[in-house]
């Protein structure tokens, strides 16, 4: 049997198959992508070649970086079938037809090497059916690996095994998908549509049918079934537009054919004439002319419109207002209990969905945690259905079902007077169908801050941050402010933490489990202070940030940053001052201060000059490094992956990348501990910068962009201030500058821009719209 997976083959270069191949390449693994030979094509590999070419231009990008695309080899099933013998794992992602799949499996069986693993990406055909009539040896090496679309970004993978599947084959794929592909692997049973889509499709269909029959506008329905229940703001109709309306009939038909008539899905599976009409006219969602929502571009404007589910006509989408939502606040139960059309709609849709989920316990997965995980990662729910039932109250929900004459599912009966989850001795436990509580287990090597927090108290804490002991002499510094924005409280607590680690601990990790690592400095505080002309407060925060980050950089112990999601502005500057970074693969890092009329002020300019001076492969001389940093910072460039962050040197070449977010903290802690022995703080750096001549060159570049219409007059002002810092100001090019010299220049130019007329307007626009003012 194989020791590991060194090469993967993907058969089927459609949207899903090609994207799976791209994500395997993201893991640094060679991939062979095959498809049929298209009739009359100039190249026999046209389908696979075309798929790779499209993915290199796509946004969002299936590839994490340029190197990944080079790992995908293309071919076809006629000329390259024997090359399947090179692959350790063969993934089938062809059309959902049993005859086509089984014909392909017979060809694979004749070409693959002994012990290689074969899987299907199907979500509609049972595994037992797929291997029916095929050799026993094939069935032993076969399983289902159901990726969610898009594979790079969706963390869920459902793994289904059959009665004959080798246990070691399943373990090998699960481990590879977990550690190398970054997937949370949920073991699903061989039932129709497995876990996520079985429940998710029912939920979507129920919400659409009830909205149409109750006369609830699509905007209102999305608001009701969105935020109050911890569901993304796309709600139901926005999600269907994203997925594609034309898929609904096929998915529904597949489920209807596979499920017994007693299944509640059939009661929600009714065709809607308005949807059928929309699909026929090309309104299939975002990939078509629009869907339940569309953008009307008549007259050169972009007006968002929503369809009327009764008439099929479009009208300007209205911002939903609901007395029920206002009165219910953050309570999903209060919304479901509200005596209004909106409350009754929410109660019917979510009540039925949660009852359906409870009925699936034991049928689609072994544990309720698996079902919750599938809905959280596959559909973006903040809480899975069982965690959501705990928030609503199992007793209340059971009593409501009984009052409506509905049967209460067994596991909901067991939860009465209790809950689905509990914390015992600091450990999370889940309710089983046997009525007992069982541990919620994590894969080996997973360390979650949320688990640590259940059984411990913070070592230090204030209103914006907390510090946790994660064992082995390592502390974890966690941002807790809104959107993890940086403020004076974070700086103050970080300063205290540095002293504590020096006195009592070995190392520090900076990490949190928020959606984003940090959106940067708290612009709201800066806006307020500037509005009342409290310039000393702003200057003090800039000075405090610089001092704190310099203290962190020069501390006598290792500091490791562990970001995931967005790390912009000040969030990026935190990472730039860490001794090492262990980043989640989906980290989006950048210094974007120019977007609000500022420049990096906490040492970002200085650190980027140092990195490009040390690591950048640029021509020698004083000008290439400042020019490159100016190009990155003046355009507010953001790396769209950790791999791209390395190319831009927001991350160092030796910084680590963790594919699975659940493993990020453990990897960062291990990295910190590995640095402890023999650790020495970095030395003071020196810089030789181009001075006035370099400043003139960068100014000329900005003026050219302005003439081309790519920069505004205000952009020019900000860019010149940035150029002054990066060129060393009026410094003679042969004079050597230190970190302290550059930091003083950063601080001075930053503060000049803050006080400049127009900057407040830009900050206010950013706070209100999330977009910088263009003037």
XYZ file of C-alpha atoms in Angstrom:
775
model
C 0.000 0.000 0.000
C 1.038 3.612 -0.548
C 2.973 5.572 2.047
C 1.415 8.863 0.954
C -0.019 10.897 -1.890
C 2.583 12.381 -4.212
C 0.491 12.849 -7.352
C -3.217 13.212 -8.039
C -5.239 12.743 -11.221
C -8.553 14.514 -11.778
C -10.849 13.299 -14.534
C -13.322 15.906 -15.716
C -12.180 19.461 -16.494
C -15.531 21.094 -15.885
C -15.982 23.862 -13.324
C -15.766 21.547 -10.334
C -13.129 19.104 -11.554
C -10.785 21.846 -12.740
C -11.158 23.746 -9.464
C -10.400 20.585 -7.450
C -7.261 20.107 -9.541
C -6.273 23.729 -8.881
C -6.677 23.315 -5.151
C -4.610 20.139 -5.081
C -1.928 22.167 -6.860
C -2.324 24.854 -4.179
C -1.132 22.190 -1.735
C 2.074 21.839 -3.748
C 1.061 18.465 -5.236
C 1.388 17.587 -8.926
C -1.935 17.053 -10.709
C -2.881 15.412 -13.981
C -6.117 16.899 -15.368
C -7.850 14.801 -18.044
C -11.020 15.111 -20.109
C -12.403 13.768 -23.377
C -11.059 14.729 -26.784
C -13.452 17.386 -28.160
C -14.586 16.881 -31.721
C -12.814 19.136 -34.213
C -10.572 20.829 -31.645
C -7.112 22.031 -32.671
C -5.654 20.460 -29.530
C -6.699 17.050 -28.257
C -6.196 18.403 -24.720
C -8.344 21.475 -25.395
C -10.826 20.955 -22.551
C -8.202 20.588 -19.833
C -5.947 23.296 -21.295
C -8.857 25.693 -21.612
C -9.924 25.054 -18.023
C -6.457 25.875 -16.667
C -6.243 29.021 -18.791
C -9.639 30.247 -17.566
C -8.756 29.595 -13.938
C -5.605 31.703 -14.237
C -7.791 34.682 -15.171
C -10.723 33.970 -12.850
C -11.726 36.133 -9.894
C -12.003 34.816 -7.231
C -8.971 32.823 -8.247
C -8.933 29.011 -7.933
C -5.117 29.153 -7.769
C -3.408 30.666 -4.712
C -0.357 31.732 -6.681
C 1.480 31.480 -9.962
C 3.533 28.478 -8.859
C 0.419 26.380 -8.280
C -0.741 26.637 -11.890
C 2.562 25.155 -13.063
C 1.830 21.950 -11.132
C -1.198 21.078 -13.280
C -0.459 18.877 -16.299
C -3.156 18.491 -18.929
C -4.132 15.567 -21.100
C -7.027 13.537 -22.474
C -8.632 10.169 -21.796
C -7.621 8.646 -25.134
C -3.921 9.452 -25.260
C -3.103 9.677 -21.559
C -5.221 7.019 -19.860
C -2.160 4.926 -19.006
C -0.723 7.917 -17.114
C -3.249 7.193 -14.379
C -0.658 4.686 -13.175
C 1.373 7.697 -11.975
C -1.368 8.810 -9.594
C -1.817 7.826 -5.969
C -5.318 9.326 -5.867
C -7.680 9.499 -8.843
C -10.681 11.853 -8.511
C -13.646 11.445 -10.854
C -15.637 14.631 -11.456
C -17.649 13.907 -14.593
C -21.343 14.301 -15.383
C -23.799 12.866 -12.849
C -24.820 9.826 -14.916
C -24.279 6.348 -13.544
C -23.588 4.737 -16.928
C -20.903 7.284 -17.816
C -19.250 7.010 -14.420
C -19.178 3.214 -14.391
C -17.804 3.064 -17.935
C -15.040 5.415 -16.801
C -14.356 3.313 -13.686
C -13.745 0.248 -15.843
C -11.182 2.211 -17.854
C -9.562 3.491 -14.661
C -9.381 -0.027 -13.257
C -7.420 -1.159 -16.289
C -4.913 1.680 -16.058
C -4.352 2.499 -12.384
C -1.594 1.078 -10.224
C -2.277 -1.386 -7.439
C -3.426 0.290 -4.225
C -4.172 3.686 -5.735
C -7.333 5.278 -4.379
C -10.271 6.288 -6.559
C -12.987 8.686 -5.445
C -16.015 10.382 -6.926
C -17.044 13.982 -6.280
C -20.701 13.032 -6.680
C -23.326 14.386 -4.313
C -26.323 12.609 -5.803
C -25.466 8.969 -6.543
C -25.006 6.526 -3.613
C -21.638 4.839 -3.293
C -23.209 1.390 -3.259
C -24.774 2.136 -6.635
C -21.531 3.505 -8.098
C -19.540 0.329 -7.382
C -22.334 -2.081 -8.275
C -21.035 -4.771 -10.650
C -17.429 -3.555 -10.456
C -14.503 -5.726 -9.251
C -14.080 -6.174 -5.505
C -10.563 -4.764 -5.670
C -11.924 -1.542 -7.132
C -14.616 -1.286 -4.444
C -11.984 -1.699 -1.733
C -10.076 1.320 -3.069
C -13.147 3.451 -3.789
C -14.863 6.173 -1.772
C -16.706 9.457 -2.240
C -14.984 12.798 -1.585
C -17.648 15.469 -1.932
C -16.024 18.893 -2.256
C -18.096 22.045 -1.975
C -17.856 24.764 -4.612
C -15.527 26.626 -4.886
C -13.076 24.000 -3.568
C -10.340 26.485 -2.677
C -12.550 28.552 -0.397
C -15.115 26.097 0.996
C -13.555 24.240 3.909
C -15.996 21.311 4.024
C -15.351 17.916 2.446
C -17.810 15.089 3.052
C -16.159 11.670 3.054
C -18.313 8.619 2.362
C -17.080 5.031 2.511
C -18.726 1.788 1.484
C -18.933 -1.634 3.098
C -15.875 -2.783 1.129
C -13.746 0.401 1.391
C -10.357 -0.156 3.003
C -10.122 1.682 6.323
C -6.521 2.718 5.611
C -7.544 4.216 2.260
C -10.181 6.357 3.960
C -7.720 7.428 6.646
C -5.077 8.369 4.077
C -7.494 10.538 2.089
C -8.966 12.103 5.237
C -5.502 13.010 6.511
C -4.389 14.399 3.138
C -7.576 16.432 2.746
C -7.194 17.754 6.293
C -3.504 18.630 6.434
C -2.668 19.313 2.780
C -5.949 20.604 1.334
C -7.110 22.394 4.474
C -10.462 20.645 4.629
C -12.589 19.862 7.617
C -13.442 16.266 6.794
C -16.891 15.186 7.924
C -17.689 11.488 7.756
C -21.103 11.144 6.117
C -23.213 8.048 5.674
C -24.140 6.706 2.255
C -27.539 8.413 2.128
C -29.060 10.710 -0.538
C -27.087 13.997 -0.848
C -25.197 13.104 2.359
C -25.346 15.830 5.060
C -24.952 19.410 3.862
C -27.056 19.244 0.734
C -29.669 16.944 2.254
C -30.509 19.555 4.879
C -29.443 22.623 2.903
C -31.604 21.899 -0.134
C -34.626 21.254 2.073
C -34.026 24.556 3.886
C -33.676 26.522 0.644
C -36.717 24.946 -0.975
C -38.845 25.458 2.128
C -37.847 29.118 2.354
C -38.621 29.799 -1.313
C -41.994 28.026 -1.309
C -43.147 29.679 1.915
C -42.097 33.146 0.722
C -44.007 32.704 -2.535
C -47.141 31.319 -0.905
C -47.154 33.846 1.959
C -46.375 36.877 -0.196
C -43.084 37.678 1.542
C -40.812 39.789 -0.742
C -37.438 38.234 -1.485
C -35.550 41.107 0.226
C -37.652 40.635 3.356
C -37.226 36.857 3.307
C -33.445 37.140 3.043
C -33.349 39.557 5.980
C -35.576 37.334 8.111
C -33.715 34.108 7.363
C -30.304 35.777 7.512
C -28.794 37.707 10.391
C -31.333 36.738 13.098
C -30.337 33.072 12.707
C -26.604 33.620 12.135
C -26.937 32.931 8.412
C -24.924 34.977 5.848
C -26.587 38.143 4.556
C -27.162 36.479 1.195
C -30.003 34.712 2.991
C -31.827 32.255 0.776
C -32.540 34.008 -2.513
C -29.112 35.627 -2.665
C -27.506 32.225 -2.106
C -29.565 30.624 -4.866
C -28.508 33.401 -7.248
C -24.898 32.603 -6.375
C -25.304 28.846 -6.860
C -27.488 29.086 -9.981
C -31.257 28.766 -10.263
C -30.951 26.265 -13.099
C -29.396 23.743 -10.713
C -32.440 23.720 -8.436
C -34.714 21.524 -10.598
C -31.950 18.934 -11.130
C -30.951 18.745 -7.465
C -34.577 18.619 -6.340
C -35.405 15.898 -8.855
C -32.432 13.830 -7.724
C -33.447 14.071 -4.080
C -37.094 13.403 -4.857
C -36.170 10.225 -6.711
C -33.854 8.977 -3.965
C -35.890 9.751 -0.832
C -38.842 7.693 0.413
C -42.271 9.299 0.135
C -42.391 9.593 3.911
C -39.516 12.096 3.867
C -40.527 15.691 4.638
C -38.575 16.909 1.598
C -41.498 15.960 -0.653
C -43.823 18.397 1.136
C -41.506 21.289 0.209
C -40.672 20.109 -3.290
C -43.224 21.996 -5.353
C -42.325 23.745 -8.614
C -42.815 27.507 -8.807
C -43.990 28.829 -12.200
C -42.115 32.109 -11.660
C -38.821 30.258 -11.180
C -39.429 28.057 -14.206
C -40.108 31.183 -16.269
C -36.963 32.895 -14.985
C -34.781 29.920 -15.908
C -36.340 29.688 -19.378
C -35.575 33.373 -19.992
C -31.949 33.118 -18.876
C -32.391 34.519 -15.376
C -30.321 31.783 -13.781
C -28.567 33.892 -11.156
C -25.256 35.714 -11.164
C -23.915 33.608 -14.008
C -26.921 34.629 -16.154
C -28.826 37.876 -16.707
C -29.728 37.963 -13.035
C -31.881 35.853 -10.787
C -34.054 36.714 -7.832
C -31.935 39.873 -7.860
C -30.490 41.658 -10.871
C -28.571 44.843 -11.673
C -30.463 47.167 -14.006
C -27.883 49.156 -15.974
C -30.329 51.231 -18.023
C -29.252 54.845 -18.367
C -25.711 54.055 -17.279
C -26.736 53.501 -13.663
C -26.569 50.328 -11.583
C -29.846 49.764 -9.770
C -30.342 46.582 -7.745
C -33.751 45.068 -8.439
C -35.642 42.134 -6.940
C -38.224 39.911 -8.590
C -41.827 39.763 -7.442
C -42.555 36.083 -6.763
C -46.176 36.482 -7.837
C -45.887 38.509 -11.039
C -42.303 37.758 -12.070
C -41.697 41.480 -12.608
C -38.643 43.297 -11.276
C -38.676 46.420 -9.133
C -36.048 48.369 -7.214
C -34.922 46.290 -4.247
C -36.076 47.878 -1.030
C -34.145 47.899 2.201
C -36.157 45.465 4.318
C -37.774 46.886 7.427
C -39.493 44.635 9.861
C -41.191 45.414 13.142
C -40.737 41.759 14.024
C -36.948 41.934 13.598
C -36.688 45.226 15.471
C -38.660 43.890 18.429
C -36.932 40.497 18.421
C -33.446 42.010 18.400
C -30.837 39.253 18.421
C -33.209 36.557 19.662
C -34.164 33.979 17.005
C -36.813 32.603 19.343
C -38.427 36.025 19.787
C -38.586 36.410 16.007
C -40.196 32.983 15.574
C -42.714 33.793 18.302
C -43.622 37.212 16.881
C -47.303 37.494 15.942
C -46.835 38.880 12.438
C -46.525 37.644 8.871
C -42.743 37.963 9.153
C -42.614 36.085 12.448
C -44.833 33.296 11.134
C -42.682 32.993 8.006
C -39.473 32.719 10.051
C -41.115 30.219 12.405
C -42.387 28.013 9.585
C -39.124 27.959 7.620
C -36.661 27.602 10.481
C -38.951 25.481 12.648
C -39.390 22.972 9.834
C -35.686 23.056 8.978
C -34.613 22.402 12.558
C -37.158 19.601 12.927
C -35.839 18.062 9.698
C -32.263 18.336 11.003
C -33.218 16.649 14.269
C -34.853 13.847 12.305
C -31.629 13.281 10.357
C -29.569 12.608 13.490
C -28.162 9.103 13.238
C -29.320 8.724 9.623
C -26.873 10.966 7.747
C -24.028 11.119 10.277
C -22.981 9.530 13.543
C -23.052 12.716 15.604
C -24.941 15.995 15.799
C -21.578 17.815 15.726
C -20.969 16.403 12.239
C -24.308 17.782 11.031
C -23.572 21.168 12.599
C -20.103 21.227 11.047
C -21.524 20.471 7.604
C -24.009 23.346 7.743
C -21.504 25.805 9.195
C -18.796 25.076 6.644
C -20.973 24.090 3.688
C -23.626 26.816 3.976
C -21.942 29.453 6.108
C -24.227 29.192 9.154
C -22.668 30.693 12.275
C -24.272 27.956 14.357
C -25.263 24.534 13.091
C -28.897 23.451 13.529
C -28.342 21.792 16.916
C -26.343 24.703 18.314
C -29.087 26.976 16.987
C -31.731 24.865 18.734
C -29.803 25.347 21.969
C -30.070 29.115 21.455
C -33.788 28.909 20.704
C -34.451 26.407 23.472
C -35.124 22.694 22.870
C -38.124 22.727 25.235
C -39.739 25.703 23.504
C -39.216 24.181 20.075
C -40.554 20.762 21.120
C -43.648 22.336 22.692
C -44.272 24.372 19.554
C -44.072 21.280 17.362
C -46.507 19.431 19.620
C -48.916 22.378 19.540
C -48.813 22.240 15.739
C -49.531 18.508 15.773
C -46.055 17.597 14.542
C -44.003 14.646 15.758
C -41.053 15.610 17.918
C -37.901 13.831 16.627
C -36.267 11.429 19.138
C -33.130 13.457 19.742
C -35.154 16.614 20.385
C -37.166 14.656 22.938
C -33.903 13.633 24.598
C -32.776 17.271 24.737
C -35.873 18.425 26.638
C -34.889 19.827 29.993
C -31.265 19.730 28.841
C -29.354 20.927 25.778
C -27.650 19.452 22.740
C -24.245 20.695 23.888
C -22.762 21.245 27.328
C -19.384 22.093 28.832
C -18.194 19.659 31.478
C -14.875 20.223 33.257
C -13.938 22.704 30.558
C -14.598 20.207 27.722
C -17.322 20.478 25.092
C -19.727 17.526 24.981
C -22.611 16.629 22.646
C -25.829 14.725 23.161
C -26.047 11.304 21.551
C -29.040 9.259 20.461
C -28.368 7.051 23.470
C -29.288 9.978 25.719
C -25.736 10.325 27.059
C -23.234 13.101 26.463
C -20.060 12.347 24.531
C -16.903 14.430 23.943
C -16.680 16.573 20.818
C -13.342 15.277 19.594
C -10.795 17.113 17.481
C -8.362 15.497 15.041
C -4.881 14.921 16.417
C -2.801 18.091 16.216
C -5.736 20.517 16.285
C -5.588 23.248 18.941
C -8.490 25.707 19.049
C -8.448 28.867 21.126
C -12.202 28.458 21.641
C -11.568 25.092 23.335
C -8.911 26.603 25.614
C -11.241 29.457 26.587
C -13.964 27.031 27.743
C -11.790 25.732 30.535
C -9.635 28.706 31.474
C -9.618 32.359 32.415
C -7.526 34.942 30.585
C -4.107 35.709 32.013
C -4.639 39.374 31.093
C -7.643 41.172 29.620
C -9.124 44.548 28.761
C -11.907 45.807 26.504
C -10.075 45.152 23.240
C -7.822 42.151 23.844
C -7.188 39.087 25.984
C -4.190 36.887 26.727
C -4.449 33.102 27.128
C -2.055 30.443 28.369
C -1.935 27.805 25.603
C 0.524 25.556 27.412
C 4.228 24.741 27.309
C 5.184 28.269 28.329
C 3.466 29.995 25.416
C 0.907 32.795 25.649
C -1.622 33.706 22.962
C -2.552 37.361 22.454
C -6.122 37.680 21.102
C -7.758 40.780 19.619
C -11.386 41.064 20.798
C -12.360 44.554 19.563
C -15.000 45.087 16.862
C -13.644 43.595 13.634
C -10.386 43.168 15.601
C -9.483 46.794 14.868
C -6.337 48.136 16.513
C -6.609 50.751 19.255
C -4.765 52.127 22.295
C -6.138 49.360 24.546
C -4.627 46.672 22.341
C -1.293 48.482 22.359
C -1.391 48.903 26.142
C -2.184 45.232 26.785
C 0.391 44.080 24.261
C 3.000 46.128 26.109
C 2.041 44.459 29.417
C 2.075 41.054 27.752
C 5.603 41.525 26.423
C 6.835 42.219 29.958
C 4.946 39.214 31.325
C 6.346 36.820 28.721
C 9.871 38.070 29.370
C 9.432 37.435 33.091
C 7.534 34.141 33.179
C 7.041 32.506 29.748
C 8.969 31.293 26.713
C 7.179 32.733 23.681
C 4.171 34.651 22.381
C 1.695 33.865 19.593
C -0.639 36.542 18.205
C -3.817 34.871 16.961
C -7.590 34.975 17.057
C -10.452 32.925 15.644
C -12.413 35.863 14.254
C -13.522 35.965 10.639
C -10.590 38.319 10.063
C -7.270 38.750 11.872
C -7.592 42.557 11.903
C -9.072 45.223 9.640
C -6.402 47.659 10.811
C -6.434 50.761 12.988
C -9.705 51.863 14.566
C -10.578 54.668 12.145
C -13.598 55.610 14.222
C -11.365 56.677 17.086
C -9.095 58.612 14.734
C -12.097 60.320 13.134
C -13.507 61.335 16.527
C -10.180 62.650 17.773
C -9.536 64.611 14.570
C -13.042 66.064 14.634
C -12.388 67.645 18.011
C -8.836 68.591 17.033
C -7.363 66.205 19.627
C -4.171 65.950 17.580
C -2.063 65.001 20.576
C -4.258 61.935 21.080
C -3.662 60.785 17.489
C 0.042 61.532 17.681
C 0.200 59.654 20.964
C -1.448 56.575 19.439
C 0.980 56.582 16.512
C 3.935 56.905 18.878
C 2.540 54.201 21.176
C 2.037 51.835 18.244
C 5.573 52.372 16.984
C 7.067 51.865 20.454
C 4.986 48.738 21.139
C 5.909 47.123 17.833
C 9.586 48.001 18.257
C 9.509 46.534 21.778
C 7.921 43.400 20.322
C 10.552 43.176 17.582
C 13.414 43.570 20.060
C 11.953 41.341 22.802
C 14.297 38.577 24.071
C 11.846 35.832 23.095
C 10.165 34.745 19.844
C 6.871 36.303 18.754
C 4.916 34.438 16.082
C 1.925 35.911 14.212
C -0.837 33.488 13.188
C -3.290 35.314 10.904
C -6.261 34.138 8.914
C -8.610 36.188 6.776
C -7.994 39.911 6.391
C -4.875 41.495 7.923
C -4.836 45.053 6.633
C -3.110 48.268 7.657
C -2.253 48.009 11.336
C -3.116 44.315 11.253
C -0.426 43.848 8.612
C 2.037 45.953 10.618
C 1.612 43.622 13.608
C 2.714 40.725 11.436
C 5.599 42.669 9.898
C 7.088 43.102 13.378
C 6.763 39.435 14.427
C 9.874 37.233 14.393
C 7.995 34.719 12.270
C 4.534 34.240 10.833
C 2.564 31.028 10.462
C -0.287 32.129 8.211
C -3.455 30.384 7.185
C -3.382 29.880 3.426
C -6.414 32.150 3.075
C -4.789 35.229 4.587
C -5.288 38.505 2.749
C -2.508 40.849 3.818
C -1.698 44.405 2.813
C -0.858 47.982 3.792
C -3.855 49.922 2.482
C -3.584 53.226 4.342
C -3.342 55.291 1.141
C -6.993 54.390 0.496
C -8.038 56.776 3.282
C -5.459 59.425 2.566
C -2.784 58.218 4.995
C 0.440 56.225 4.929
C 1.519 53.371 7.232
C 2.490 54.948 10.531
C 3.363 52.046 12.833
C 6.540 51.018 11.019
C 5.048 49.411 7.927
C 7.132 51.489 5.502
C 10.333 50.750 7.402
C 9.692 47.008 7.613
C 8.836 46.724 3.916
C 12.042 48.572 2.975
C 14.005 46.140 5.138
C 12.328 43.082 3.595
C 12.853 44.137 0.003
C 16.420 45.128 0.859
C 17.094 41.701 2.398
C 14.911 39.294 0.424
C 13.967 41.059 -2.798
C 15.746 39.928 -5.925
C 16.234 43.431 -7.289
C 19.128 45.224 -8.981
C 21.696 46.769 -6.652
C 21.716 50.454 -5.829
C 19.631 52.774 -3.638
C 16.659 53.156 -5.992
C 15.190 49.686 -6.855
C 14.062 48.816 -3.299
C 12.195 52.080 -2.526
C 10.629 51.994 -5.996
C 9.304 48.475 -5.474
C 7.916 49.267 -2.012
C 6.381 52.477 -3.383
C 4.681 50.483 -6.137
C 3.127 48.092 -3.591
C 2.082 50.648 -0.980
C 0.914 53.474 -3.240
C -1.524 51.139 -4.980
C -2.742 49.668 -1.664
C -1.909 46.193 -2.971
C -3.444 43.334 -0.993
C -2.136 39.779 -1.272
C -5.025 37.464 -2.142
C -3.452 34.461 -0.438
C -0.587 33.673 1.905
C 1.363 32.406 -1.109
C 0.917 35.766 -2.825
C 1.867 37.529 0.432
C 5.239 35.807 0.156
C 5.672 37.134 -3.378
C 4.982 40.665 -2.109
C 7.123 40.077 1.023
C 4.330 40.838 3.461
C 5.489 37.380 4.552
C 9.125 36.299 4.535
C 10.252 33.406 2.332
C 10.758 31.249 5.450
C 7.373 32.050 7.024
C 5.017 29.090 7.229
C 1.645 28.461 5.614
C -1.016 26.264 7.207
C -3.704 24.978 4.860
C -6.189 23.951 7.561
C -7.334 26.879 9.687
C -8.118 24.538 12.598
C -4.421 23.613 12.762
C -3.126 27.186 12.634
C -2.694 27.807 16.363
C -0.962 24.466 16.957
C 1.415 25.110 14.059
C 2.175 28.632 15.302
C 2.808 27.395 18.832
C 5.154 24.669 17.551
C 7.015 27.244 15.468
C 7.402 29.541 18.483
C 8.725 26.743 20.688
C 11.182 25.658 17.999
C 12.659 29.182 18.041
C 13.143 29.436 21.811
C 16.508 27.708 22.190
C 19.306 30.036 21.183
C 16.909 32.851 20.324
C 18.461 36.294 19.823
C 16.544 39.481 19.100
C 17.085 41.045 15.640
C 19.815 43.644 15.343
C 19.281 47.268 14.335
C 19.046 47.602 10.566
C 20.590 50.264 8.337
C 19.384 51.673 5.024
C 20.940 53.598 2.158
C 18.143 55.423 0.344
C 18.139 57.538 -2.834
C 17.204 60.878 -1.220
C 15.978 63.834 -3.347
C 16.674 62.186 -6.709
C 14.594 59.153 -5.732
C 11.804 61.379 -4.487
C 11.704 63.206 -7.834
C 11.539 59.911 -9.742
C 8.592 58.668 -7.655
C 6.830 62.035 -7.942
C 7.120 61.862 -11.728
C 5.545 58.386 -11.712
C 2.587 59.679 -9.696
C 2.137 62.668 -12.008
C 2.016 60.304 -14.978
C -0.688 58.210 -13.315
C -2.667 61.378 -12.642
C -2.434 62.433 -16.293
C -3.722 58.973 -17.282
C -6.718 59.368 -14.939
C -5.519 56.577 -12.658
C -4.849 58.880 -9.701
C -6.727 61.810 -8.207
C -5.142 65.083 -7.009
C -5.474 63.840 -3.432
C -3.858 60.513 -4.364
C -0.905 62.542 -5.589
C -0.579 64.344 -2.252
C -0.635 61.086 -0.303
C 1.750 59.341 -2.676
C 4.277 62.151 -2.442
C 4.234 61.882 1.364
C 4.847 58.141 0.995
C 7.654 58.795 -1.467
C 9.275 61.190 0.999
C 9.458 58.418 3.598
C 10.676 55.711 1.223
C 13.310 57.913 -0.365
C 14.628 59.054 3.022
C 13.279 62.571 2.624
C 15.999 65.094 1.987
C 18.733 62.705 3.042
C 21.856 62.525 0.949
C 21.860 59.096 -0.784
C 25.255 58.143 0.638
C 24.122 58.748 4.240
C 23.082 55.678 6.222
C 19.720 55.737 8.026
C 18.555 53.582 10.933
C 15.157 52.206 11.909
C 14.718 55.099 14.327
C 15.361 57.659 11.568
C 12.770 56.118 9.255
C 10.195 55.667 12.012
C 10.471 59.349 12.914
C 9.951 60.250 9.248
C 6.954 57.901 9.023
C 5.394 59.448 12.109
C 5.950 62.993 10.888
C 4.457 62.446 7.411
C 1.556 60.417 8.811
C 0.601 63.182 11.209
C 0.889 65.832 8.467
C -1.623 63.912 6.364
C -4.040 63.423 9.272
C -4.272 67.193 9.749
C -4.633 67.933 6.043
C -8.095 69.154 4.877
C -9.934 66.360 3.085
C -8.535 63.456 5.083
C -11.459 63.518 7.523
C -13.893 63.289 4.609
C -12.112 60.205 3.318
C -12.110 58.541 6.732
C -15.813 59.321 7.221
C -16.668 57.872 3.794
C -14.691 54.734 4.588
C -16.487 54.325 7.908
C -19.923 54.751 6.311
C -19.462 52.827 3.062
C -16.344 50.706 3.456
C -14.922 52.443 0.374
C -12.488 55.381 0.201
C -13.578 58.748 -1.158
C -12.383 59.565 -4.669
C -11.810 63.286 -5.186
